[in-house]
mmCIF file of C-alpha atoms and ligand atoms in Angstrom:
data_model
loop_
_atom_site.group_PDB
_atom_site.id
_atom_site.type_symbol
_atom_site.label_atom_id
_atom_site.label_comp_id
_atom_site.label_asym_id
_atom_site.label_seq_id
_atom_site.Cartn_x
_atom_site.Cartn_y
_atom_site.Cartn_z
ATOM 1 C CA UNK A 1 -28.624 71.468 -2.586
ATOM 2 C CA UNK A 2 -26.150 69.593 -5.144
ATOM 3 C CA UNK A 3 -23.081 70.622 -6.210
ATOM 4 C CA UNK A 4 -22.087 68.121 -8.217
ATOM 5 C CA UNK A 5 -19.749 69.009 -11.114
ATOM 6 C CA UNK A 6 -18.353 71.886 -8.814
ATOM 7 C CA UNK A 7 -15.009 71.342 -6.644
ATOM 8 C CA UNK A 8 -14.383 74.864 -5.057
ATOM 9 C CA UNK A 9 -14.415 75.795 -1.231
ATOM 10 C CA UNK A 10 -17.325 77.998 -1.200
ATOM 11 C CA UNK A 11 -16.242 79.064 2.388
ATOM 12 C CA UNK A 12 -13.424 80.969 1.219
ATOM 13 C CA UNK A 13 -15.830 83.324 -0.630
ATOM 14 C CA UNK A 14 -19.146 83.447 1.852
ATOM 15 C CA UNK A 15 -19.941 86.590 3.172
ATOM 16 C CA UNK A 16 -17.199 88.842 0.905
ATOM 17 C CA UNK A 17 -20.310 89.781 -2.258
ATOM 18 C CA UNK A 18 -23.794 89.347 -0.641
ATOM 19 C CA UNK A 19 -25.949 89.882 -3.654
ATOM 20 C CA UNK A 20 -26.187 88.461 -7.112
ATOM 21 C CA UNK A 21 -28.489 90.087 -9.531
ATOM 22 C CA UNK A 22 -30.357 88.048 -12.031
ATOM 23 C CA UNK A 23 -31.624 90.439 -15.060
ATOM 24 C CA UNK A 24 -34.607 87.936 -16.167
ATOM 25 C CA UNK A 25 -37.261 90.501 -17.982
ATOM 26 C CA UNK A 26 -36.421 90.145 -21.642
ATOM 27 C CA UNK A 27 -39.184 88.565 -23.668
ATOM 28 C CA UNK A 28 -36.928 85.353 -24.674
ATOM 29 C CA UNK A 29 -37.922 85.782 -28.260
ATOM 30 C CA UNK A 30 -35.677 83.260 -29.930
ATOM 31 C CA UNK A 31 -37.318 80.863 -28.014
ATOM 32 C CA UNK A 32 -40.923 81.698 -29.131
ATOM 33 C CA UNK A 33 -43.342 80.382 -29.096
ATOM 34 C CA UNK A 34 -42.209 78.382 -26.163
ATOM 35 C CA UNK A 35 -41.703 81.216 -24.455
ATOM 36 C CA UNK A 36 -45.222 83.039 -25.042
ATOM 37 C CA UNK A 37 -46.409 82.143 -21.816
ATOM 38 C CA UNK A 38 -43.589 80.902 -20.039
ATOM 39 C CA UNK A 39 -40.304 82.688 -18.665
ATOM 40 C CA UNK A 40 -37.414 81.712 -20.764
ATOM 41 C CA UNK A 41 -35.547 81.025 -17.534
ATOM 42 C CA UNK A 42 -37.559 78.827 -16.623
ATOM 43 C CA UNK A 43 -36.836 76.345 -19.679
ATOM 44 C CA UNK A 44 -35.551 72.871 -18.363
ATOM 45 C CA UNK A 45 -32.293 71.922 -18.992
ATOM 46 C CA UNK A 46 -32.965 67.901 -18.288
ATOM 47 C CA UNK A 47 -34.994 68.141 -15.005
ATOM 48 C CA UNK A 48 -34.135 71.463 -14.002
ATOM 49 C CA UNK A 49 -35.045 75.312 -15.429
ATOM 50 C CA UNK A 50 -32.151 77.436 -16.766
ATOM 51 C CA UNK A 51 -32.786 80.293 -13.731
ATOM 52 C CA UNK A 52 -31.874 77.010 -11.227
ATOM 53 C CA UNK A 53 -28.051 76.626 -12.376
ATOM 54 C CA UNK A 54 -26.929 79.969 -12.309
ATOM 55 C CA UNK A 55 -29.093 80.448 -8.547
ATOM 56 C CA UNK A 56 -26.676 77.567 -8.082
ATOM 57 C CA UNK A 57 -23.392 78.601 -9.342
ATOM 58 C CA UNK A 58 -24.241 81.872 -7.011
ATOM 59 C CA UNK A 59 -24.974 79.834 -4.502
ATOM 60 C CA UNK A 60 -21.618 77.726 -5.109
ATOM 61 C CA UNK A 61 -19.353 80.578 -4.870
ATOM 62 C CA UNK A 62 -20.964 81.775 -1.634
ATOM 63 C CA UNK A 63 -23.212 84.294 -2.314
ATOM 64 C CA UNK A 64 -26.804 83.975 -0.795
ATOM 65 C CA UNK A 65 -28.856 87.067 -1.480
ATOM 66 C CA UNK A 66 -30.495 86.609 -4.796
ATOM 67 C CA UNK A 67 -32.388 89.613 -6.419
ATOM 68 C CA UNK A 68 -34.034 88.920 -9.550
ATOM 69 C CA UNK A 69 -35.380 91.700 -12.118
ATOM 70 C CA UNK A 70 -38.551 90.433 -13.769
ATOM 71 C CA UNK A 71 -41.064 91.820 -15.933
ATOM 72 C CA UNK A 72 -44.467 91.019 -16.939
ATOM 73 C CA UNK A 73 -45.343 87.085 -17.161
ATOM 74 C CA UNK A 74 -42.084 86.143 -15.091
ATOM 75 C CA UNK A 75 -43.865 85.217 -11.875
ATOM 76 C CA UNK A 76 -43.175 81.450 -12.272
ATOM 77 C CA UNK A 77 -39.609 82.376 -11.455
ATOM 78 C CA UNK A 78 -41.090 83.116 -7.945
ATOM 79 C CA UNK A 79 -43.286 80.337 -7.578
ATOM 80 C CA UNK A 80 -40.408 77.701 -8.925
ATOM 81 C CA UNK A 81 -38.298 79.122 -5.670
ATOM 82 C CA UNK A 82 -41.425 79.340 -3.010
ATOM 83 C CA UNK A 83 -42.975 76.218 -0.891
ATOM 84 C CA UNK A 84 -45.556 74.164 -2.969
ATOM 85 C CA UNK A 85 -47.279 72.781 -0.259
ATOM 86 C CA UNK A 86 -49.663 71.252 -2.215
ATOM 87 C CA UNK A 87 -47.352 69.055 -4.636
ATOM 88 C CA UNK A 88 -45.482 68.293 -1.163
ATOM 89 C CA UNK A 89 -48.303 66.636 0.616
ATOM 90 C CA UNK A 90 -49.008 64.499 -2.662
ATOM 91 C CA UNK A 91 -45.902 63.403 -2.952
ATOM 92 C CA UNK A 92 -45.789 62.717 0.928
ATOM 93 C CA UNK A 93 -48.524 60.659 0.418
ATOM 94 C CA UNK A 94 -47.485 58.936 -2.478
ATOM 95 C CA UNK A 95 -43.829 58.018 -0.845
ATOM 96 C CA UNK A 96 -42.268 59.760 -3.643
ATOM 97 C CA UNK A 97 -39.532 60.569 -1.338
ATOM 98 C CA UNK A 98 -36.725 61.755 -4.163
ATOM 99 C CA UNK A 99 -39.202 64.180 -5.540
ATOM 100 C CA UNK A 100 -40.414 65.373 -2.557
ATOM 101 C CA UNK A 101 -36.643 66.059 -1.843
ATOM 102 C CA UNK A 102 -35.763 67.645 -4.698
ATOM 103 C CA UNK A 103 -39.233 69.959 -4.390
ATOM 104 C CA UNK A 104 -38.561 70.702 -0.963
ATOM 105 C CA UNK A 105 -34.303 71.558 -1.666
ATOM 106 C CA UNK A 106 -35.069 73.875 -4.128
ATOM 107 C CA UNK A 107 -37.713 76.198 -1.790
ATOM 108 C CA UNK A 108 -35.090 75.930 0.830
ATOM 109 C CA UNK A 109 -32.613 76.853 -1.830
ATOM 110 C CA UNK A 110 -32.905 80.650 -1.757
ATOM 111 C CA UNK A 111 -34.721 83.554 -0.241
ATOM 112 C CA UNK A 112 -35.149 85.943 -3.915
ATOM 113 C CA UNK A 113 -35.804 89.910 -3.571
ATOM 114 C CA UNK A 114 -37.776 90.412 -6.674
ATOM 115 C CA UNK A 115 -37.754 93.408 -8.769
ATOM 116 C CA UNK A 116 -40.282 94.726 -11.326
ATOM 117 C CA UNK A 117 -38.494 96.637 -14.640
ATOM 118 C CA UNK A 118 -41.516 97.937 -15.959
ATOM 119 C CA UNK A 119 -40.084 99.116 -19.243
ATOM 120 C CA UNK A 120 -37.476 96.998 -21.269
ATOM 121 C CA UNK A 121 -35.029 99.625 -21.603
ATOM 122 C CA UNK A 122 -31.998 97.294 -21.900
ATOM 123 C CA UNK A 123 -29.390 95.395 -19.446
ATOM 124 C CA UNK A 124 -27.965 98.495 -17.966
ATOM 125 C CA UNK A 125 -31.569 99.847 -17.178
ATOM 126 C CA UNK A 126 -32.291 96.377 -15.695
ATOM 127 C CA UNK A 127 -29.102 96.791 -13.283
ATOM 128 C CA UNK A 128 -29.988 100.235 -12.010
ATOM 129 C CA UNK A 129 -33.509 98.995 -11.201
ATOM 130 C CA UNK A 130 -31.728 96.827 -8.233
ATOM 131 C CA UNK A 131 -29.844 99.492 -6.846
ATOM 132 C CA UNK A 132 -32.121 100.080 -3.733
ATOM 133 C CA UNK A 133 -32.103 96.285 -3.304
ATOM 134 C CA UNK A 134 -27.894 95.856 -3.868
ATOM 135 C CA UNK A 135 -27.236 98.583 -1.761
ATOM 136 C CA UNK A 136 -23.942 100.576 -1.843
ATOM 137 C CA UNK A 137 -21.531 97.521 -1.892
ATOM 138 C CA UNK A 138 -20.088 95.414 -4.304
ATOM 139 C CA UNK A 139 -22.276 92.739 -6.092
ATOM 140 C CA UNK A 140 -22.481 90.101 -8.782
ATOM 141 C CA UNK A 141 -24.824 90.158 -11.735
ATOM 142 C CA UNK A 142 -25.538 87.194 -13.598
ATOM 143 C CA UNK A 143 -27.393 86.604 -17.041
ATOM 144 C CA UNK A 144 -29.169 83.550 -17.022
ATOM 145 C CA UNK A 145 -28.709 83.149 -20.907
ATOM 146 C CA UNK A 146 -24.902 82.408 -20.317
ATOM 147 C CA UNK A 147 -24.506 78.843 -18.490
ATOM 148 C CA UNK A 148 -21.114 78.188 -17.503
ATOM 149 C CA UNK A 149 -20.079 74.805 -16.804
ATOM 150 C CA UNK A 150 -16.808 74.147 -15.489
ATOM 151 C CA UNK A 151 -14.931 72.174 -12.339
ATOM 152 C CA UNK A 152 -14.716 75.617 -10.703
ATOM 153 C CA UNK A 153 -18.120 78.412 -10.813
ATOM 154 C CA UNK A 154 -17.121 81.029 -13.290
ATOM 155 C CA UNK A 155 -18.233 83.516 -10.344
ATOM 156 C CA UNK A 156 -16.187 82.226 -8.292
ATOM 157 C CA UNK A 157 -13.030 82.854 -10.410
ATOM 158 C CA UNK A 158 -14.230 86.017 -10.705
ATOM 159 C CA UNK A 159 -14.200 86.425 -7.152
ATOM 160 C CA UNK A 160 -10.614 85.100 -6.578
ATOM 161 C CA UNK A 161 -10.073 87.943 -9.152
ATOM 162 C CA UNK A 162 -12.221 90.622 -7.069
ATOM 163 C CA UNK A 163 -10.476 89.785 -3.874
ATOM 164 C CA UNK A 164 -6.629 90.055 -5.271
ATOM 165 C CA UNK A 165 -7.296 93.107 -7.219
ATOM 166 C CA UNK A 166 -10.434 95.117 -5.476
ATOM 167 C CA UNK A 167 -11.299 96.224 -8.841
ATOM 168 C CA UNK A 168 -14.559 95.603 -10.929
ATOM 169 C CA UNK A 169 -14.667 92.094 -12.658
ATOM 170 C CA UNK A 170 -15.966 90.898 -16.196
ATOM 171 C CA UNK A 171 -15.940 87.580 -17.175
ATOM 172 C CA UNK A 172 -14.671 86.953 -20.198
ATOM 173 C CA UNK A 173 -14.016 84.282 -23.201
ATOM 174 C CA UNK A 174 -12.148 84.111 -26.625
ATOM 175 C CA UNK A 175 -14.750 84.512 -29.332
ATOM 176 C CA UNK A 176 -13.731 84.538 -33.556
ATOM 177 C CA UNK A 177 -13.660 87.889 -35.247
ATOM 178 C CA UNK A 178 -17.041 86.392 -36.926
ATOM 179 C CA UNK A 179 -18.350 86.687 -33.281
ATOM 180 C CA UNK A 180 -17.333 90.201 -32.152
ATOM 181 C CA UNK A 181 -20.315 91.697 -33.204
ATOM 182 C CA UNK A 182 -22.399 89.546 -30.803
ATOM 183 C CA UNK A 183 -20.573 90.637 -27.411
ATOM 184 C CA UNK A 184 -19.265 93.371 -24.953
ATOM 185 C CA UNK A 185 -15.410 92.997 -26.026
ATOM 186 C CA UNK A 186 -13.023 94.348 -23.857
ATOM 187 C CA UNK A 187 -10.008 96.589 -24.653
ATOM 188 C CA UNK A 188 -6.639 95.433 -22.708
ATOM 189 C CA UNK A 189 -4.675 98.081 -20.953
ATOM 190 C CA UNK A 190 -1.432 96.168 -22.408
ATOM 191 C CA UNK A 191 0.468 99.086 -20.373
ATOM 192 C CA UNK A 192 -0.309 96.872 -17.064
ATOM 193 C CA UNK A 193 0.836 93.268 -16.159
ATOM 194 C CA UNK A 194 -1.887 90.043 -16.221
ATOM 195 C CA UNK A 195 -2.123 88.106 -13.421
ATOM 196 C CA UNK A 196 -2.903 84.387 -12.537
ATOM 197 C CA UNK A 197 -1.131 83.276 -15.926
ATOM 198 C CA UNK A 198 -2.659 85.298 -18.030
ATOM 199 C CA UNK A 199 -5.952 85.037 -17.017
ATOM 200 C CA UNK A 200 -6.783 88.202 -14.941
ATOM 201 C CA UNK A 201 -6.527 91.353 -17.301
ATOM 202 C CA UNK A 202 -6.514 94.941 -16.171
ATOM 203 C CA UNK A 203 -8.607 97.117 -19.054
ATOM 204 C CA UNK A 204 -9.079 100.705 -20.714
ATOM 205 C CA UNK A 205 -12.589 100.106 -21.438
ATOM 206 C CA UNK A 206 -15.068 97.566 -23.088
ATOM 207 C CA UNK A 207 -16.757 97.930 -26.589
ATOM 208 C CA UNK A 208 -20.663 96.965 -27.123
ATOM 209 C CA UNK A 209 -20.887 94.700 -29.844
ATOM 210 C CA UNK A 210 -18.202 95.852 -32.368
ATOM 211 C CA UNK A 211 -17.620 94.218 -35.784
ATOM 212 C CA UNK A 212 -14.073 92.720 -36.204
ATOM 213 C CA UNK A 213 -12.787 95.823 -37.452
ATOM 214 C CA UNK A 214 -13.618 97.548 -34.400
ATOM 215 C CA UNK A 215 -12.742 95.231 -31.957
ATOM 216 C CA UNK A 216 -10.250 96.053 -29.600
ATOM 217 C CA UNK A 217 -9.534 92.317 -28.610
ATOM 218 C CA UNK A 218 -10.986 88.949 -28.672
ATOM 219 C CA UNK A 219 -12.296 88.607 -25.730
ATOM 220 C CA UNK A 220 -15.944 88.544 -25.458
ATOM 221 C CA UNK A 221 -17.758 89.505 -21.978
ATOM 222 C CA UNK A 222 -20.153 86.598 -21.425
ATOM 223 C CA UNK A 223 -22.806 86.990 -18.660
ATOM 224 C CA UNK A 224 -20.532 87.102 -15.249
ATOM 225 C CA UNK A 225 -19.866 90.557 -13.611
ATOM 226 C CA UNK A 226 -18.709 92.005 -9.634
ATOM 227 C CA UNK A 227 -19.294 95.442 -9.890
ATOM 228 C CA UNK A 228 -18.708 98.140 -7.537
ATOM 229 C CA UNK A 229 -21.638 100.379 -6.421
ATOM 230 C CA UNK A 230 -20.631 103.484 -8.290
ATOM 231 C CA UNK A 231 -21.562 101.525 -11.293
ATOM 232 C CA UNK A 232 -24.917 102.809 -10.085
ATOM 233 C CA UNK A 233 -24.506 106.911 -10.577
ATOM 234 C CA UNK A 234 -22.324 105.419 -14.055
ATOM 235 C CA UNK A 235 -25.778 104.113 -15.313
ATOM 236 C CA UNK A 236 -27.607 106.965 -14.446
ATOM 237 C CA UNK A 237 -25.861 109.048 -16.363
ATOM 238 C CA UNK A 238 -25.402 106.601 -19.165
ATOM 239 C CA UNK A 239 -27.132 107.762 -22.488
ATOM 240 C CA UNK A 240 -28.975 105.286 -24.759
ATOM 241 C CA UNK A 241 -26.472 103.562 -26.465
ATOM 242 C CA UNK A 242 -26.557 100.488 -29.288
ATOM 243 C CA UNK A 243 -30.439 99.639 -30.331
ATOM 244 C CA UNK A 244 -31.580 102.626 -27.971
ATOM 245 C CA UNK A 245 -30.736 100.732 -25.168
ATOM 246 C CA UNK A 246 -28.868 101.910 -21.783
ATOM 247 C CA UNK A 247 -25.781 99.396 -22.188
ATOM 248 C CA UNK A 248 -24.088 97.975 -18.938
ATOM 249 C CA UNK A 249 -20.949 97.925 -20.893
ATOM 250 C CA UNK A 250 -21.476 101.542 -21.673
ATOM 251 C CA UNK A 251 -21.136 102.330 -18.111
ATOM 252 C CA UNK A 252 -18.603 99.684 -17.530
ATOM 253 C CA UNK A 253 -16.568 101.665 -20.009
ATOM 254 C CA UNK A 254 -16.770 104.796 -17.965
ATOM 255 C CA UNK A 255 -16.282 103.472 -14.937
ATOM 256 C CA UNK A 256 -12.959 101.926 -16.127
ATOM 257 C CA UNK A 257 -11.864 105.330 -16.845
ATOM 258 C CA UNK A 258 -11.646 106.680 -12.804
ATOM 259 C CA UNK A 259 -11.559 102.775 -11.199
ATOM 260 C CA UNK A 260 -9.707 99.984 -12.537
ATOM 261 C CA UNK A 261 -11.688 97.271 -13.795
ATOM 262 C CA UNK A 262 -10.486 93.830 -14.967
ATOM 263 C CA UNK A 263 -11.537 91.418 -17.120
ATOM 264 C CA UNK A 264 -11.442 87.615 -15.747
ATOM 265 C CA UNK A 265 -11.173 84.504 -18.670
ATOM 266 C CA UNK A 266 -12.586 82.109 -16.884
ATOM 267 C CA UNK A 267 -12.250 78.144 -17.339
ATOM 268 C CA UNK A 268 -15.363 76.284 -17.571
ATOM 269 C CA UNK A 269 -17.585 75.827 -20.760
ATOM 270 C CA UNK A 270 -20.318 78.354 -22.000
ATOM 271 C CA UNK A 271 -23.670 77.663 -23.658
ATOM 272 C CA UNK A 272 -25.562 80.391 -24.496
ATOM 273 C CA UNK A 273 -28.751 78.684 -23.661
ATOM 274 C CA UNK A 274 -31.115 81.706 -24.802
ATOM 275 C CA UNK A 275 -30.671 80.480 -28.412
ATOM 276 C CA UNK A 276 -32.182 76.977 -29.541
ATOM 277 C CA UNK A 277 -29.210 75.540 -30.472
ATOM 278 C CA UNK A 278 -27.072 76.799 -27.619
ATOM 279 C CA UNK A 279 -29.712 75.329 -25.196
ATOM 280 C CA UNK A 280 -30.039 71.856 -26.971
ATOM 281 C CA UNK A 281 -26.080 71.989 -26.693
ATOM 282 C CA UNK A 282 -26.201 72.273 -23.016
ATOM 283 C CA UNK A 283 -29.031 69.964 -22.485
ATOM 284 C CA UNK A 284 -26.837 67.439 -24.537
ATOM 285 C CA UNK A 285 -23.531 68.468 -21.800
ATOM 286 C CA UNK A 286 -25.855 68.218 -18.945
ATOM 287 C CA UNK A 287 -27.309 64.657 -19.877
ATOM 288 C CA UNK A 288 -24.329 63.366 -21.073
ATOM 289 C CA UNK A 289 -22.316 64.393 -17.326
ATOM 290 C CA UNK A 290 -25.149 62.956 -15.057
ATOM 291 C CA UNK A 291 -27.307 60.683 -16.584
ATOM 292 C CA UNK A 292 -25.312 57.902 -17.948
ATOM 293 C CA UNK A 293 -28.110 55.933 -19.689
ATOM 294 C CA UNK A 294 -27.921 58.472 -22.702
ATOM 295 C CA UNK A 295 -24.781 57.637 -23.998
HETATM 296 C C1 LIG B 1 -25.332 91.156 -23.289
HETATM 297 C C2 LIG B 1 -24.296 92.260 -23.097
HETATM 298 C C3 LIG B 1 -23.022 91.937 -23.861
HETATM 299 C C4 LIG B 1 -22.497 90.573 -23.442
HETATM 300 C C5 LIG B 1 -23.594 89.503 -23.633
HETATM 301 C C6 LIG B 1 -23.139 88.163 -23.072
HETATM 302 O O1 LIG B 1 -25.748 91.164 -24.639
HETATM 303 O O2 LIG B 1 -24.846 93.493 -23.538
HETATM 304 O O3 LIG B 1 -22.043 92.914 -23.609
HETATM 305 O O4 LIG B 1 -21.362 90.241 -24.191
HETATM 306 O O5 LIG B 1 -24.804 89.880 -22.943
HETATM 307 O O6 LIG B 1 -24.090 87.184 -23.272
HETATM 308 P P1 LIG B 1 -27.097 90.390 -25.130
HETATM 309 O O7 LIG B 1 -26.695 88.968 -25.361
HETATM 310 O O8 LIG B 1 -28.101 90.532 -24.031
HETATM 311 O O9 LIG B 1 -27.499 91.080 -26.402
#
């Protein structure tokens, strides 16, 4: 596979998180009606759909076991990852050799555990649906709605972070006080010191969503997370929070308060592709990086 734009020794990480969970069930309703009978994850971004970059920044920071949590209508996720053999053979035929090589890369990309979440009862109900396939290790959850592009994969920073502090990781970002209200924003234990300049923060808890009178801080958790596996029995127990929904950061919250958790502010760029504008954004980052003949 490429991985052009990132410069990180994925070798360093392979093997230490085995699992990166992909919660891809919502309905994608700010994209509709594209979306009415198509995954949002599976919008293009240039040639290639949304789900494929953050299978690759996984892939980049050395995880390979991908387990995706779908819903109804989501099964071209599947098929986008599987042999075509069809489309092969015609483009054998027709010599297309850089399509047939780019078909062929991205079956041989990943092998995805797929899981169904037959009820959309939020992100934090969409985590403990993997927790037979995750195991009782550490893994990394991903939202495909946050693209991060950067020199280094934003999971992989968080993994640096994982590895020097064995706590739980959040990725996180400086957002306005006019933005608070859209994120998870953490709460600093100031109490503790910050490592790698600053950029690795040890924290009393996270807040879903607060305005900017509430907000304990200003940075925003955007869609990167290593979690421990006790995360698991913190979900189970975690009451519907904000909009009814069982909130990740509602457990992330609790677990802070027996394990330490940290939050990570990672370098690269961040799109949130699951709104139009974010995604035309990105599309504009993506063609203006590799294809030359747009600018
Ligand atoms: C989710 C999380 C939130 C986080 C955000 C990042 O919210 O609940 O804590 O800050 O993703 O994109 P959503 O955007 O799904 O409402």
């Amino acid at each position: 596979m490429s991985r052009k734009g990132f410069h990180w020794n994925e070798e360093l990480t392979v093997g230490l998180i085995n699992k990166c969970l992909f919660p891809a069930a919502g309905y994608g309703t700010r994209f509709l009606p594209a979306t009415k009978a198509m995954p949002k994850e599976m919008l293009p971004l240039v040639t290639k759909p949304l789900i494929q970059y953050g299978v690759e920044e996984a892939l980049a920071a050395g995880i390979t076991g991908m387990a995706i949590v779908t819903g109804r209508g989501k099964r071209a996720i599947e098929d986008h990852f599987d042999i075509s053999a069809d489309l092969e053979a015609i483009l054998e035929q027709r010599g297309d050799i850089e399509h047939l090589r780019a078909v062929r890369a991205v079956a041989d990309m990943v092998h995805l555990v797929t899981i169904r979440q037959k009820e959309q009862l939020g992100l934090g109900h969409a985590v403990l649906m993997a927790q037979d396939a995750v195991g009782h290790e550490p893994f990394a959850v991903m939202l495909p709605d946050d693209l991060i592009f950067g020199t280094t994969p934003a999971l992989a920073e968080l993994m640096g972070a994982y590895v020097a502090t064995q706590a739980s990781v959040v990725g996180v970002m400086r957002v306005a006080p006019t933005e608070t209200h859209r994120y998870g924003i953490v709460d600093p234990d100031t109490t503790l010191p910050t490592s790698d300049e600053g950029r690795t923060i040890p924290l009393r808890g996270v807040v879903e969503k607060p305005d900017a009178a509430h907000a304990p801080s200003d940075l925003a958790v955007v869609g990167r997370y290593i979690l421990g596996p006790k995360i698991f029995e913190r979900l189970e127990q975690t009451p519907h929070g904000l909009n009814g929904e069982i909130q990740l950061t509602d457990a992330i919250h609790t677990l802070a308060q027996e394990q330490p958790v940290v939050a990570r502010h990672f370098s690269g760029t961040r799109y949130d592709v699951g709104s139009p504008e974010g995604w035309l954004r990105a599309n504009l980052h993506v063609a203006l990086d590799h294809l030359p003949v747009f600018c």
